[in-house]
PDB file of C-alpha atoms in Angstrom:
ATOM      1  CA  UNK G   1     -15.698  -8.801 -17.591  1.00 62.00           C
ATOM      2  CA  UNK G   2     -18.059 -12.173 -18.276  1.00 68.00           C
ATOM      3  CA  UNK G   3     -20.834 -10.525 -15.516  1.00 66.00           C
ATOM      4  CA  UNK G   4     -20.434  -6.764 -17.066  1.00 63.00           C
ATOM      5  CA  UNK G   5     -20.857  -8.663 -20.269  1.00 63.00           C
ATOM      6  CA  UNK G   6     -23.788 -10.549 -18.969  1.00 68.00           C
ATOM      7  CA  UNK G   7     -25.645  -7.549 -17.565  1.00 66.00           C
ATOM      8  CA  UNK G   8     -25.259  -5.718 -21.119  1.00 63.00           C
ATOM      9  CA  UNK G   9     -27.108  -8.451 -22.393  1.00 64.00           C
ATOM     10  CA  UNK G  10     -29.959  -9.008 -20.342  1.00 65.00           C
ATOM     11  CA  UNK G  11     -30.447  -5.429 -20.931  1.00 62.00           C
ATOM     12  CA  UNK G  12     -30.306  -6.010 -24.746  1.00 59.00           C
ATOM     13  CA  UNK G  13     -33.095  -8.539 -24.532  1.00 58.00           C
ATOM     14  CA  UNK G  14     -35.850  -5.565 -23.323  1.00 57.00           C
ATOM     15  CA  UNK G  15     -34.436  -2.932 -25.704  1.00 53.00           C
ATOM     16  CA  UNK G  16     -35.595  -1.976 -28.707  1.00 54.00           C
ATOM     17  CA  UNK G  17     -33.985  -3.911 -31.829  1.00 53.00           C
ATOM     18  CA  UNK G  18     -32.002  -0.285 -33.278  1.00 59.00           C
ATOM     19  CA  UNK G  19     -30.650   0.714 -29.672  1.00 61.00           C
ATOM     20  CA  UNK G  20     -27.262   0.794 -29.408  1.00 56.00           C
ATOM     21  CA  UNK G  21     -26.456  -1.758 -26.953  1.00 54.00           C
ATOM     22  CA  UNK G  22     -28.381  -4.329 -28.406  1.00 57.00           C
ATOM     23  CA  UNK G  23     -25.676  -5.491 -30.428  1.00 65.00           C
ATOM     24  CA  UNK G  24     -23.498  -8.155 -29.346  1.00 61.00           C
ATOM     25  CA  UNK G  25     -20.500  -5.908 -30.487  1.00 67.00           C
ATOM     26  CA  UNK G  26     -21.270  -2.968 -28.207  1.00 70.00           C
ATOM     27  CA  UNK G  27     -22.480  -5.509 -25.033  1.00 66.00           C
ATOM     28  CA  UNK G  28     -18.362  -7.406 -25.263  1.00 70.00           C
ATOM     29  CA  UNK G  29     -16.886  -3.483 -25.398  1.00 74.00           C
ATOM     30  CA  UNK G  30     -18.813  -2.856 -22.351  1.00 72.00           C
ATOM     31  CA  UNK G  31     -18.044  -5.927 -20.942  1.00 70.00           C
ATOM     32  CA  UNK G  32     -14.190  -5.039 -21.102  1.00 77.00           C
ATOM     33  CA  UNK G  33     -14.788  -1.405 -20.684  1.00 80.00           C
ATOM     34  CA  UNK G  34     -16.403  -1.318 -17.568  1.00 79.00           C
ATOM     35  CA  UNK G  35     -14.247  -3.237 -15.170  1.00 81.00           C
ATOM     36  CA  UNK G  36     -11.164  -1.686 -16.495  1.00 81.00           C
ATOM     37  CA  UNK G  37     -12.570   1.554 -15.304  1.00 85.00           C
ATOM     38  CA  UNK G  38     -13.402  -0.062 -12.255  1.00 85.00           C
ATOM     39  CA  UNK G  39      -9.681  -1.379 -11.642  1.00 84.00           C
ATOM     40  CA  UNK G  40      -8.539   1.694 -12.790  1.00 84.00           C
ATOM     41  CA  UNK G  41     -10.041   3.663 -10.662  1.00 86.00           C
ATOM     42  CA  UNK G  42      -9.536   1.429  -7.541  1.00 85.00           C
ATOM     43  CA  UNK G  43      -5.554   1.598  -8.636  1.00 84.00           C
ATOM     44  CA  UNK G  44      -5.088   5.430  -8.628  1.00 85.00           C
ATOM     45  CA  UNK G  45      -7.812   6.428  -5.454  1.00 88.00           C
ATOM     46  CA  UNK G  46      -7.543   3.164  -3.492  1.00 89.00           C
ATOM     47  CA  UNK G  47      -5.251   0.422  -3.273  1.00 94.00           C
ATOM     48  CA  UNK G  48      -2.605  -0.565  -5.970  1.00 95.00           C
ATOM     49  CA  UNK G  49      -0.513  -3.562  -5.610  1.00 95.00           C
ATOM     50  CA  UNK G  50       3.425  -3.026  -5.952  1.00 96.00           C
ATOM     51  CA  UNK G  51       5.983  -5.933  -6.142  1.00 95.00           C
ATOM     52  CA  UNK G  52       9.836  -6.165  -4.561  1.00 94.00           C
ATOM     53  CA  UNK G  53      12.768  -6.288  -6.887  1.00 90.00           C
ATOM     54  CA  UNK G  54      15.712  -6.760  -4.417  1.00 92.00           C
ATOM     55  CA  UNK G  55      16.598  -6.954  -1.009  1.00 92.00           C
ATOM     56  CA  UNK G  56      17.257  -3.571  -0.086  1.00 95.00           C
ATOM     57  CA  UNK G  57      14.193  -3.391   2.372  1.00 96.00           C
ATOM     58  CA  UNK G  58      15.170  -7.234   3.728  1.00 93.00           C
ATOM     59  CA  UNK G  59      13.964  -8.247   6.264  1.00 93.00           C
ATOM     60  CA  UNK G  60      10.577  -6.540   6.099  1.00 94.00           C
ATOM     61  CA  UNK G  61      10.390  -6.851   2.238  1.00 95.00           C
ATOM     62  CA  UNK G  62      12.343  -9.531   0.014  1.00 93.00           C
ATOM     63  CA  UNK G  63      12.730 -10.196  -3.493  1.00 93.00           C
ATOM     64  CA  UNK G  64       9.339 -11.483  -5.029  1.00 94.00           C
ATOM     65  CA  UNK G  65       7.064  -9.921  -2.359  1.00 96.00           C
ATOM     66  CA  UNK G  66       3.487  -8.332  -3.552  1.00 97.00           C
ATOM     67  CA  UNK G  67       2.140  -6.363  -1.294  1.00 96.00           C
ATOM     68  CA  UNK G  68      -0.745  -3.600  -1.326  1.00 96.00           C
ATOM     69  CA  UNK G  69       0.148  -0.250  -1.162  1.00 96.00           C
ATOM     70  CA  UNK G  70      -2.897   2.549   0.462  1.00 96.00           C
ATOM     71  CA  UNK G  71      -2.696   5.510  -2.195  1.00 95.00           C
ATOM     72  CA  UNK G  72      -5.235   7.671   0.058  1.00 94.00           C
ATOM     73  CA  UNK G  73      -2.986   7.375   3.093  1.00 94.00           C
ATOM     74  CA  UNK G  74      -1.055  11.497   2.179  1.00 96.00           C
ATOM     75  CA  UNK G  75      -3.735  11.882  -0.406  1.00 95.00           C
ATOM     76  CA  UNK G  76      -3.108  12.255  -4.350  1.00 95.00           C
ATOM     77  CA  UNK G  77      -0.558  14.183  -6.597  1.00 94.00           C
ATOM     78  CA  UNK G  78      -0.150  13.213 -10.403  1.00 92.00           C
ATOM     79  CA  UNK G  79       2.201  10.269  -9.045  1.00 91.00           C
ATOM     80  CA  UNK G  80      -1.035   8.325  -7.810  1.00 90.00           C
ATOM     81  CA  UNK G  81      -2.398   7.543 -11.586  1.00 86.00           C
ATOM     82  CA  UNK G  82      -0.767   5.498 -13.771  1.00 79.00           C
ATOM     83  CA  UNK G  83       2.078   7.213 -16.257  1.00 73.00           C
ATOM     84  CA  UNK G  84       0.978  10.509 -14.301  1.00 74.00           C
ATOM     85  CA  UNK G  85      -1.872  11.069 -16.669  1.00 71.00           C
ATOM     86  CA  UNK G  86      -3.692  13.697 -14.527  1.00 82.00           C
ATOM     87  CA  UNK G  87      -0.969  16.498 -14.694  1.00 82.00           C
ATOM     88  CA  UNK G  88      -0.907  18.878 -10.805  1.00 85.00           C
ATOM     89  CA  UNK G  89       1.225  20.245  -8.515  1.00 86.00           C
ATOM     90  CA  UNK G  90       1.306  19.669  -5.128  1.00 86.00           C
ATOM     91  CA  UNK G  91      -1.347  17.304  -3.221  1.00 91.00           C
ATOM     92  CA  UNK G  92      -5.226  17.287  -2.841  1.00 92.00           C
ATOM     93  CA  UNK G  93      -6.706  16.072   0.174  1.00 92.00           C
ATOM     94  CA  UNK G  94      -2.778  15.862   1.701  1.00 90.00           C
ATOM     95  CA  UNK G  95      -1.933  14.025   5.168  1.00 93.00           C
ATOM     96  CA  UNK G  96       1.800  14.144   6.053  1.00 95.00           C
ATOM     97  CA  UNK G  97       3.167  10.452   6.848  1.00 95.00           C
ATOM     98  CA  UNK G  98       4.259   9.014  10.434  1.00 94.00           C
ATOM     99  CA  UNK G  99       8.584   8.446  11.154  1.00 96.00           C
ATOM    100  CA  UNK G 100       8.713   4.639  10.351  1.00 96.00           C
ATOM    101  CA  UNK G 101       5.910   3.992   7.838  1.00 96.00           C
ATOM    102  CA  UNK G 102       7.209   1.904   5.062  1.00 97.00           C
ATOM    103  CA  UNK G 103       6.140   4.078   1.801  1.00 97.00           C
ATOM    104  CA  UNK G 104       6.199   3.911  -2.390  1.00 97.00           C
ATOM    105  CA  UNK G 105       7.550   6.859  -3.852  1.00 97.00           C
ATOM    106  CA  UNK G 106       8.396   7.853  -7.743  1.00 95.00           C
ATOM    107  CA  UNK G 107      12.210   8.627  -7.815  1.00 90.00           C
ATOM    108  CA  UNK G 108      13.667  10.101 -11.241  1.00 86.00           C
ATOM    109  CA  UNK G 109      12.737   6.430 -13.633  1.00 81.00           C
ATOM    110  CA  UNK G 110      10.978   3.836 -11.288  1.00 91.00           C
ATOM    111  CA  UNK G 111       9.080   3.669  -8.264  1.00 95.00           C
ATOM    112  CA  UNK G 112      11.156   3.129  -4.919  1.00 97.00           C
ATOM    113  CA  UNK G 113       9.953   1.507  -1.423  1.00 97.00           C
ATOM    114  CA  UNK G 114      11.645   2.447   1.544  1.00 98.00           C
ATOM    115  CA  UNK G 115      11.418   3.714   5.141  1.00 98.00           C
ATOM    116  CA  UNK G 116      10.495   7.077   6.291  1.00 98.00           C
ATOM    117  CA  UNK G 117      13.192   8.385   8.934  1.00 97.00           C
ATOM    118  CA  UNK G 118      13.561  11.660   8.958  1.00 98.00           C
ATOM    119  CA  UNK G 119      10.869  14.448   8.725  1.00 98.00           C
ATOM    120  CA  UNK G 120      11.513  18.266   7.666  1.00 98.00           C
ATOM    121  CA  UNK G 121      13.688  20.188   9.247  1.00 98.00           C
ATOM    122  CA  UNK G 122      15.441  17.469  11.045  1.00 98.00           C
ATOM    123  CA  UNK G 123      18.933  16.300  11.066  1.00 98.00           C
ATOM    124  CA  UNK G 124      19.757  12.675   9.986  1.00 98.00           C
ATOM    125  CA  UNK G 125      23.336  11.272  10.157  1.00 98.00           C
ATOM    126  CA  UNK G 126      24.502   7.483  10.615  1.00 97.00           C
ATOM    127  CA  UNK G 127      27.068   6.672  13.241  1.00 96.00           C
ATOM    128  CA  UNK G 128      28.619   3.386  13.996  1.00 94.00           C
ATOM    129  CA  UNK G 129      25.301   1.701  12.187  1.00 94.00           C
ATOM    130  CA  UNK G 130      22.715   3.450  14.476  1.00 95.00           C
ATOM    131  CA  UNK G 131      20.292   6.028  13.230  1.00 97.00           C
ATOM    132  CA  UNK G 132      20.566   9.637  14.779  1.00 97.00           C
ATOM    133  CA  UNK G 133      17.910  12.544  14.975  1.00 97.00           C
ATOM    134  CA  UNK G 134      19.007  15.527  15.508  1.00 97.00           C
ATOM    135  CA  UNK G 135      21.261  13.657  17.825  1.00 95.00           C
ATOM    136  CA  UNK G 136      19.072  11.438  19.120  1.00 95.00           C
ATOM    137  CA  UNK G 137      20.363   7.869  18.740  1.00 95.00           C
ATOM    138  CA  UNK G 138      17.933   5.342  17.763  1.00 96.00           C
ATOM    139  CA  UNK G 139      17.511   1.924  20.193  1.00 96.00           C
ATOM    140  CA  UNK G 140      19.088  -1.078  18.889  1.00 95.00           C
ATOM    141  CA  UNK G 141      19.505  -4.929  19.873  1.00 95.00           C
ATOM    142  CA  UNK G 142      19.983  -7.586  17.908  1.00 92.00           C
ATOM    143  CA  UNK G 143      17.188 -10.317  17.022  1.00 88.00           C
ATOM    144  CA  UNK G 144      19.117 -13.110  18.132  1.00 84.00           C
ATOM    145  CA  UNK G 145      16.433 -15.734  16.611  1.00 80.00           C
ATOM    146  CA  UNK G 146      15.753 -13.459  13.266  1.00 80.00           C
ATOM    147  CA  UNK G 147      19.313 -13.536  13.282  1.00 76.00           C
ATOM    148  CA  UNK G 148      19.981 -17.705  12.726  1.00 73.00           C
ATOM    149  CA  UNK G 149      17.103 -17.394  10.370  1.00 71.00           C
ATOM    150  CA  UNK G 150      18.546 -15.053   7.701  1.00 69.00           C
ATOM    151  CA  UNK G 151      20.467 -17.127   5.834  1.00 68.00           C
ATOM    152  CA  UNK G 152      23.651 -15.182   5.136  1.00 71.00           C
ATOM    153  CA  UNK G 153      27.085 -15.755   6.977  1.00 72.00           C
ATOM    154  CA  UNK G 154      27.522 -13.112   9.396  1.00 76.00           C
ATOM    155  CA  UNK G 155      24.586 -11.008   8.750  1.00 87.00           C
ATOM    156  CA  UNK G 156      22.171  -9.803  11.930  1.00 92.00           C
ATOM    157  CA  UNK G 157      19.158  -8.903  12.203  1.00 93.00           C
ATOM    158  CA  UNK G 158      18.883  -5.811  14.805  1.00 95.00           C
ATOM    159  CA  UNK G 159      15.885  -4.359  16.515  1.00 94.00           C
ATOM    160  CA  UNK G 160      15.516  -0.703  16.170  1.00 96.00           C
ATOM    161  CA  UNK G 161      13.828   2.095  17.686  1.00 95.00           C
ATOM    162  CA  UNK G 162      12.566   5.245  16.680  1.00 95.00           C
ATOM    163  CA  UNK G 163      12.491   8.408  19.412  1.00 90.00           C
ATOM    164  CA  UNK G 164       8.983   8.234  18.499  1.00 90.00           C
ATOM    165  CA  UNK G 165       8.602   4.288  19.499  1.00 91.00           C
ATOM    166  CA  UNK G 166       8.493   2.923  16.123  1.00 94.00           C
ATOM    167  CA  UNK G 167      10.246  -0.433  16.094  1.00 93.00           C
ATOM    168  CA  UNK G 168      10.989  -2.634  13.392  1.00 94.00           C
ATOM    169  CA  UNK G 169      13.772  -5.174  12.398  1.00 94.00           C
ATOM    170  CA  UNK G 170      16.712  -3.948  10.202  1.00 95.00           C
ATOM    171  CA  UNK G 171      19.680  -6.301   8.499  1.00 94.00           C
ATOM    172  CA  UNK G 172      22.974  -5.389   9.345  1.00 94.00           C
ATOM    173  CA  UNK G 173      25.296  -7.583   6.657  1.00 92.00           C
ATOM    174  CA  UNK G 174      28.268  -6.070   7.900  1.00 88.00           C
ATOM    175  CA  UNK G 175      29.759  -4.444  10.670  1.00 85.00           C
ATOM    176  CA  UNK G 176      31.695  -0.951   9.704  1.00 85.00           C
ATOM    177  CA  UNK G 177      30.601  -0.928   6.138  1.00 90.00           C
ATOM    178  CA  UNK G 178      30.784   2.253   4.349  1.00 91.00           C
ATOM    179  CA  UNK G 179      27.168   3.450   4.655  1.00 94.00           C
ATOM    180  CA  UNK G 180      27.673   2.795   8.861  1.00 95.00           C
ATOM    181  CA  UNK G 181      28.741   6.334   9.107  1.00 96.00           C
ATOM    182  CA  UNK G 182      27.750   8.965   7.287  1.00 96.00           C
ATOM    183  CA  UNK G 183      27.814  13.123   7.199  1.00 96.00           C
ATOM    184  CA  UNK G 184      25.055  14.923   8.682  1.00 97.00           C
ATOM    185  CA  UNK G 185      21.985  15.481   6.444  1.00 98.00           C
ATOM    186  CA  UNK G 186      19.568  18.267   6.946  1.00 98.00           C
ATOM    187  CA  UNK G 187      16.377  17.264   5.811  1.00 98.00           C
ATOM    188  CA  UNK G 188      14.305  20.084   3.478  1.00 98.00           C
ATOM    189  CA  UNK G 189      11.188  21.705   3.945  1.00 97.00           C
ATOM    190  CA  UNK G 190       8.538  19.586   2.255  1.00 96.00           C
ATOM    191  CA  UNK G 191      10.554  16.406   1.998  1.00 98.00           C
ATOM    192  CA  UNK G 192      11.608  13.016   3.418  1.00 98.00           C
ATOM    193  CA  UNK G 193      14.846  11.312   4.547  1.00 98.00           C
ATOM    194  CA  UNK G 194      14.424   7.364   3.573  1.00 98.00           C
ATOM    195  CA  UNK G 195      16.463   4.292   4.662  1.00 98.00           C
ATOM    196  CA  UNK G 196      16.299   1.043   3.336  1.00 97.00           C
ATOM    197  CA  UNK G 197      16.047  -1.601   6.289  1.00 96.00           C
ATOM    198  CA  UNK G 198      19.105  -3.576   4.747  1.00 96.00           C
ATOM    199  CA  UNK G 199      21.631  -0.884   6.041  1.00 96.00           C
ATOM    200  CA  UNK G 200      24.425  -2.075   3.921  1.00 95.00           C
ATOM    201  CA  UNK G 201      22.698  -3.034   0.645  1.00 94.00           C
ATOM    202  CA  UNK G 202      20.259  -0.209   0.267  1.00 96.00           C
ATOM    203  CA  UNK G 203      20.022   2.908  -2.685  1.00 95.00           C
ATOM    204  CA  UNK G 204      18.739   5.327  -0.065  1.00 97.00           C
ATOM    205  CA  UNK G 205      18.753   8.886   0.885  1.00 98.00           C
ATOM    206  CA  UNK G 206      21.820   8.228   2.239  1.00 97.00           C
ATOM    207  CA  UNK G 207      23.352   8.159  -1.401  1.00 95.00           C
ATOM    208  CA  UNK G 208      22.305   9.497  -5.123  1.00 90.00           C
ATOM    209  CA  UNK G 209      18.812   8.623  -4.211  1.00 93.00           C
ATOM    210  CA  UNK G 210      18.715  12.214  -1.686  1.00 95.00           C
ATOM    211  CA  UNK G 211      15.552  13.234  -0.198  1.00 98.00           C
ATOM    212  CA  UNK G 212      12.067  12.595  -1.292  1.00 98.00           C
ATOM    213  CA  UNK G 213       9.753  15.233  -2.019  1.00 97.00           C
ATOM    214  CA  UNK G 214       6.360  15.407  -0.366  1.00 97.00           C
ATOM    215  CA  UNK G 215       4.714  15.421  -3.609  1.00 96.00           C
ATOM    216  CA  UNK G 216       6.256  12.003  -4.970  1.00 96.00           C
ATOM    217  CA  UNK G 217       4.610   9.877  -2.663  1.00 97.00           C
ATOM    218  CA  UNK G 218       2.899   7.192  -3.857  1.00 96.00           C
ATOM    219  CA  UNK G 219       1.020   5.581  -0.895  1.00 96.00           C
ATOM    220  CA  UNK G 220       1.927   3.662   2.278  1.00 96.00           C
ATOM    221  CA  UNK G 221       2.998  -0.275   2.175  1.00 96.00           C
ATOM    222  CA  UNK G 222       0.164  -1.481   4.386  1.00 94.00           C
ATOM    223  CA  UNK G 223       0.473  -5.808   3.670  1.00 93.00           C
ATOM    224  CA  UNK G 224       2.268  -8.549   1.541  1.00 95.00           C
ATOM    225  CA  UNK G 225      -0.756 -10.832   0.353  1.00 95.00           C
ATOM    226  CA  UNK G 226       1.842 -12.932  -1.876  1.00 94.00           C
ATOM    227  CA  UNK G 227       5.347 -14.176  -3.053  1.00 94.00           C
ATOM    228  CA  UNK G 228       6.516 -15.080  -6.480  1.00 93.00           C
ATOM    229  CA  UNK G 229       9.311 -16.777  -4.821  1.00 91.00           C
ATOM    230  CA  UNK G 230       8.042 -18.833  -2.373  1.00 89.00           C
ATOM    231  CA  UNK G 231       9.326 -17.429   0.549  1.00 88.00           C
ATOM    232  CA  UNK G 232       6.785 -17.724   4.261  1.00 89.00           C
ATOM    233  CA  UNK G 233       5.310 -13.918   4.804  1.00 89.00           C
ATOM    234  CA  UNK G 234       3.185 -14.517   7.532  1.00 86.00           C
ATOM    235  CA  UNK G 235       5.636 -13.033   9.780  1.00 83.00           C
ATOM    236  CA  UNK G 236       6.565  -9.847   7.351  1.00 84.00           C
ATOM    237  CA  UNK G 237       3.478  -8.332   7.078  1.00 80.00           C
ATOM    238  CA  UNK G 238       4.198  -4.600   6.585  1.00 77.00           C
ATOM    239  CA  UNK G 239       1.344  -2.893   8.689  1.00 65.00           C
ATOM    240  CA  UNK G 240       1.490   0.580   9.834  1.00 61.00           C
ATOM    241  CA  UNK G 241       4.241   1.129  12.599  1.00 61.00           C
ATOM    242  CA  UNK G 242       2.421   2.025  16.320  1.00 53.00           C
ATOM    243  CA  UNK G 243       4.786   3.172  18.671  1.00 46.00           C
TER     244      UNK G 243
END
């Protein structure tokens, strides 16, 4: 704001005295004006930073995290500006996400971060805490030193794998818990079955919050530059998964 402002005003001193920016009124407006465009527009067509309320994506996100999240990554529906001010359907300039990614999505009140796991078409279920695709079991095995790390009695911290190679850590808090084993979920054309990597703690597709539509996307979680809470991230950076 203080360099817009400063440009206005080096301006004003070569205009004529009755143009319009050569009042000081007009050159502190334009001082505001212009770099809230500017963050505006970097916010809905670039990179918007989103913050972590809970735990429910532990270990990979925890409470207080800020991280950045790419809104060009499956290109732009009304969800990418703020309050949905630009009113479509569907998406412009669309790419469909990777299994794994970690994305931000608008849900029926808030904005939600979670895990992509299951694409269209596919068949999702849980069984005995392991992740299955159409049948296909995911890899798991614990992180023994993530595990003595985490802080709460009896919780573990378990490697898993993706069919497609993806790997990432997951909390398990404990063993058998209701959301272990699940029915089988068909995933619909044109949306998204999402897990939260804290298995037991999670509001996930799993449970009320269903499947995500293609169209609610916000972006992809690409890296935590900050934490409110104090807590190290060096080691939690959420990056797009390679397999």
């Amino acid at each position: 704001a203080i360099l817009s402002a400063a440009i206005v005003l080096i301006f004003r001193k070569s205009s004529r005295p009755k143009s319009w920016h050569s009042h000081w009124y007009f050159a502190l407006l334009l001082g505001f004006l212009i770099p809230s465009v500017i963050a505006l527009a970097i916010r809905s067509f670039l990179m918007q930073p989103f913050s972590s309320p809970s735990d429910s994506m532990a270990p990979t996100l925890v409470v207080g995290d800020y991280f950045f999240v790419s809104k060009s990554a499956y290109g732009y529906s009304k969800y990418s500006f703020p309050y949905s001010a630009i009113d479509f359907e569907g998406r412009k300039f669309s790419k469909f996400p990777e299994r794994g990614v970690v994305v931000v999505f608008r849900g029926e009140s808030a904005d939600f971060v979670k895990r992509i796991v299951g694409l269209p078409g596919e068949k999702v279920q849980m069984k005995n805490g392991a992740v299955l695709i159409d049948g296909q079991a995911a890899k798991q095995q614990e992180n023994v030193e993530a595990s003595s790390e985490f802080g709460v009695e009896g919780a573990k911290v378990i490697r898993e794998t993706l069919p497609n190679g993806v790997s990432y850590d997951t909390t398990d808090l404990e063993a058998g818990s209701m959301l272990d084993n699940t029915e089988e979920f068909l995933v619909p054309g044109g949306s998204y079955f999402v897990l939260g990597d804290n298995r037991d703690n999670s509001m996930d597709s799993r449970l009320k919050l269903g499947f995500v539509p293609f169209e609610n996307l916000v972006g992809r979680a690409e890296r935590i530059f900050w934490n409110s809470e104090g807590s190290s991230y060096t080691d939690r950076q959420v990056v797009r998964p390679h397999s």
